[in-house]
mmCIF file of C-alpha atoms in Angstrom:
data_model
loop_
_atom_site.group_PDB
_atom_site.id
_atom_site.type_symbol
_atom_site.label_atom_id
_atom_site.label_comp_id
_atom_site.label_asym_id
_atom_site.label_seq_id
_atom_site.Cartn_x
_atom_site.Cartn_y
_atom_site.Cartn_z
ATOM 1 C CA MET A 19 0.122 -0.316 -0.152
ATOM 2 C CA CYS A 20 1.190 3.642 -0.978
ATOM 3 C CA ALA A 21 0.729 5.852 2.006
ATOM 4 C CA GLN A 22 1.228 9.280 3.367
ATOM 5 C CA MET A 23 3.262 9.358 6.186
ATOM 6 C CA THR A 24 2.021 11.076 9.618
ATOM 7 C CA GLU A 25 3.762 11.409 12.822
ATOM 8 C CA GLN A 26 0.848 9.905 15.002
ATOM 9 C CA PHE A 27 1.552 6.942 12.356
ATOM 10 C CA LEU A 28 5.083 7.112 12.476
ATOM 11 C CA ALA A 29 4.965 6.918 16.475
ATOM 12 C CA PHE A 30 2.705 3.725 16.024
ATOM 13 C CA THR A 31 5.092 2.166 13.876
ATOM 14 C CA ARG A 32 8.250 2.776 16.086
ATOM 15 C CA TRP A 33 6.574 1.688 18.787
ATOM 16 C CA GLN A 34 5.793 -1.387 17.354
ATOM 17 C CA GLY A 35 9.550 -1.840 17.073
ATOM 18 C CA ASN A 36 9.834 -0.474 13.075
ATOM 19 C CA ASP A 37 11.206 2.835 13.063
ATOM 20 C CA LEU A 38 10.854 4.078 9.687
ATOM 21 C CA SER A 39 11.927 7.764 11.033
ATOM 22 C CA THR A 40 15.511 7.034 12.264
ATOM 23 C CA PRO A 41 17.929 7.790 8.997
ATOM 24 C CA MET A 42 20.034 4.576 8.445
ATOM 25 C CA PRO A 43 22.967 5.938 5.893
ATOM 26 C CA GLU A 44 24.895 2.840 6.206
ATOM 27 C CA HIS A 45 21.652 1.059 4.088
ATOM 28 C CA GLY A 46 20.602 4.367 2.074
ATOM 29 C CA PHE A 47 17.577 5.474 4.677
ATOM 30 C CA PRO A 48 17.347 8.572 5.154
ATOM 31 C CA GLY A 49 14.418 8.172 7.341
ATOM 32 C CA LEU A 50 11.151 9.164 6.863
ATOM 33 C CA LYS A 51 8.916 12.556 8.106
ATOM 34 C CA SER A 52 5.415 13.006 7.995
ATOM 35 C CA GLY A 53 4.416 14.068 4.544
ATOM 36 C CA ASP A 54 6.505 11.100 3.207
ATOM 37 C CA ARG A 55 5.056 8.751 0.779
ATOM 38 C CA TRP A 56 5.987 5.144 1.375
ATOM 39 C CA CYS A 57 4.732 1.440 1.061
ATOM 40 C CA LEU A 58 3.412 -0.222 3.288
ATOM 41 C CA CYS A 59 2.124 -4.105 3.992
ATOM 42 C CA ALA A 60 -1.397 -3.813 4.121
ATOM 43 C CA MET A 61 -1.507 -5.656 7.522
ATOM 44 C CA ARG A 62 0.921 -3.028 9.527
ATOM 45 C CA TRP A 63 -1.598 -0.254 7.974
ATOM 46 C CA LYS A 64 -4.754 -2.469 9.234
ATOM 47 C CA GLU A 65 -3.088 -2.667 12.731
ATOM 48 C CA ALA A 66 -2.819 1.489 12.609
ATOM 49 C CA MET A 67 -6.267 1.647 11.003
ATOM 50 C CA ASP A 68 -7.148 -0.792 13.967
ATOM 51 C CA ALA A 69 -5.265 1.941 16.089
ATOM 52 C CA GLY A 70 -6.934 4.918 14.654
ATOM 53 C CA VAL A 71 -3.654 5.907 13.518
ATOM 54 C CA ALA A 72 -3.622 4.755 9.715
ATOM 55 C CA PRO A 73 -1.733 7.086 7.262
ATOM 56 C CA THR A 74 -4.063 8.471 4.360
ATOM 57 C CA VAL A 75 -3.669 5.940 1.099
ATOM 58 C CA ILE A 76 -2.671 7.150 -2.223
ATOM 59 C CA LEU A 77 -5.434 4.440 -3.806
ATOM 60 C CA GLU A 78 -4.049 4.404 -7.256
ATOM 61 C CA ALA A 79 -0.637 3.268 -6.218
ATOM 62 C CA THR A 80 -2.139 1.057 -4.005
ATOM 63 C CA HIS A 81 -1.494 -2.604 -5.257
ATOM 64 C CA ILE A 82 -5.475 -4.664 -5.514
ATOM 65 C CA ALA A 83 -3.442 -7.648 -3.244
ATOM 66 C CA ALA A 84 -4.496 -5.148 -0.654
ATOM 67 C CA LEU A 85 -8.503 -6.236 -0.482
ATOM 68 C CA GLU A 86 -7.180 -9.548 0.969
ATOM 69 C CA PHE A 87 -6.798 -7.321 4.277
ATOM 70 C CA VAL A 88 -9.062 -4.392 4.177
ATOM 71 C CA SER A 89 -11.919 -3.666 2.890
ATOM 72 C CA LEU A 90 -12.617 -0.674 -0.575
ATOM 73 C CA GLU A 91 -14.482 0.772 2.183
ATOM 74 C CA GLU A 92 -11.410 1.291 4.506
ATOM 75 C CA LEU A 93 -9.240 2.214 1.951
ATOM 76 C CA LYS A 94 -11.669 4.677 0.492
ATOM 77 C CA ALA A 95 -12.372 6.217 4.319
ATOM 78 C CA HIS A 96 -8.624 6.858 4.007
ATOM 79 C CA ALA A 97 -7.696 8.097 0.774
ATOM 80 C CA LEU A 98 -5.971 11.090 -0.060
ATOM 81 C CA ALA A 99 -7.914 13.738 -1.372
ATOM 82 C CA GLU A 100 -6.241 14.855 -4.672
#
């Protein structure tokens, strides 16, 4: 799933053990900040949605396989308005 990062989501995923905010130059990873777009696994996005901190989704850049984990209605409710 393609999502636009928020401070709330980045804090949530860091608390879950997946720190996406901290740069790791040794791996060429600059770290993410609010507003950045990043691909997420659908299960992590669903966990964040259930916790009330799901980032917005860019539907056109989200694979149809995400529908195995979340409904189209849930995705549309969190879609980025462009």
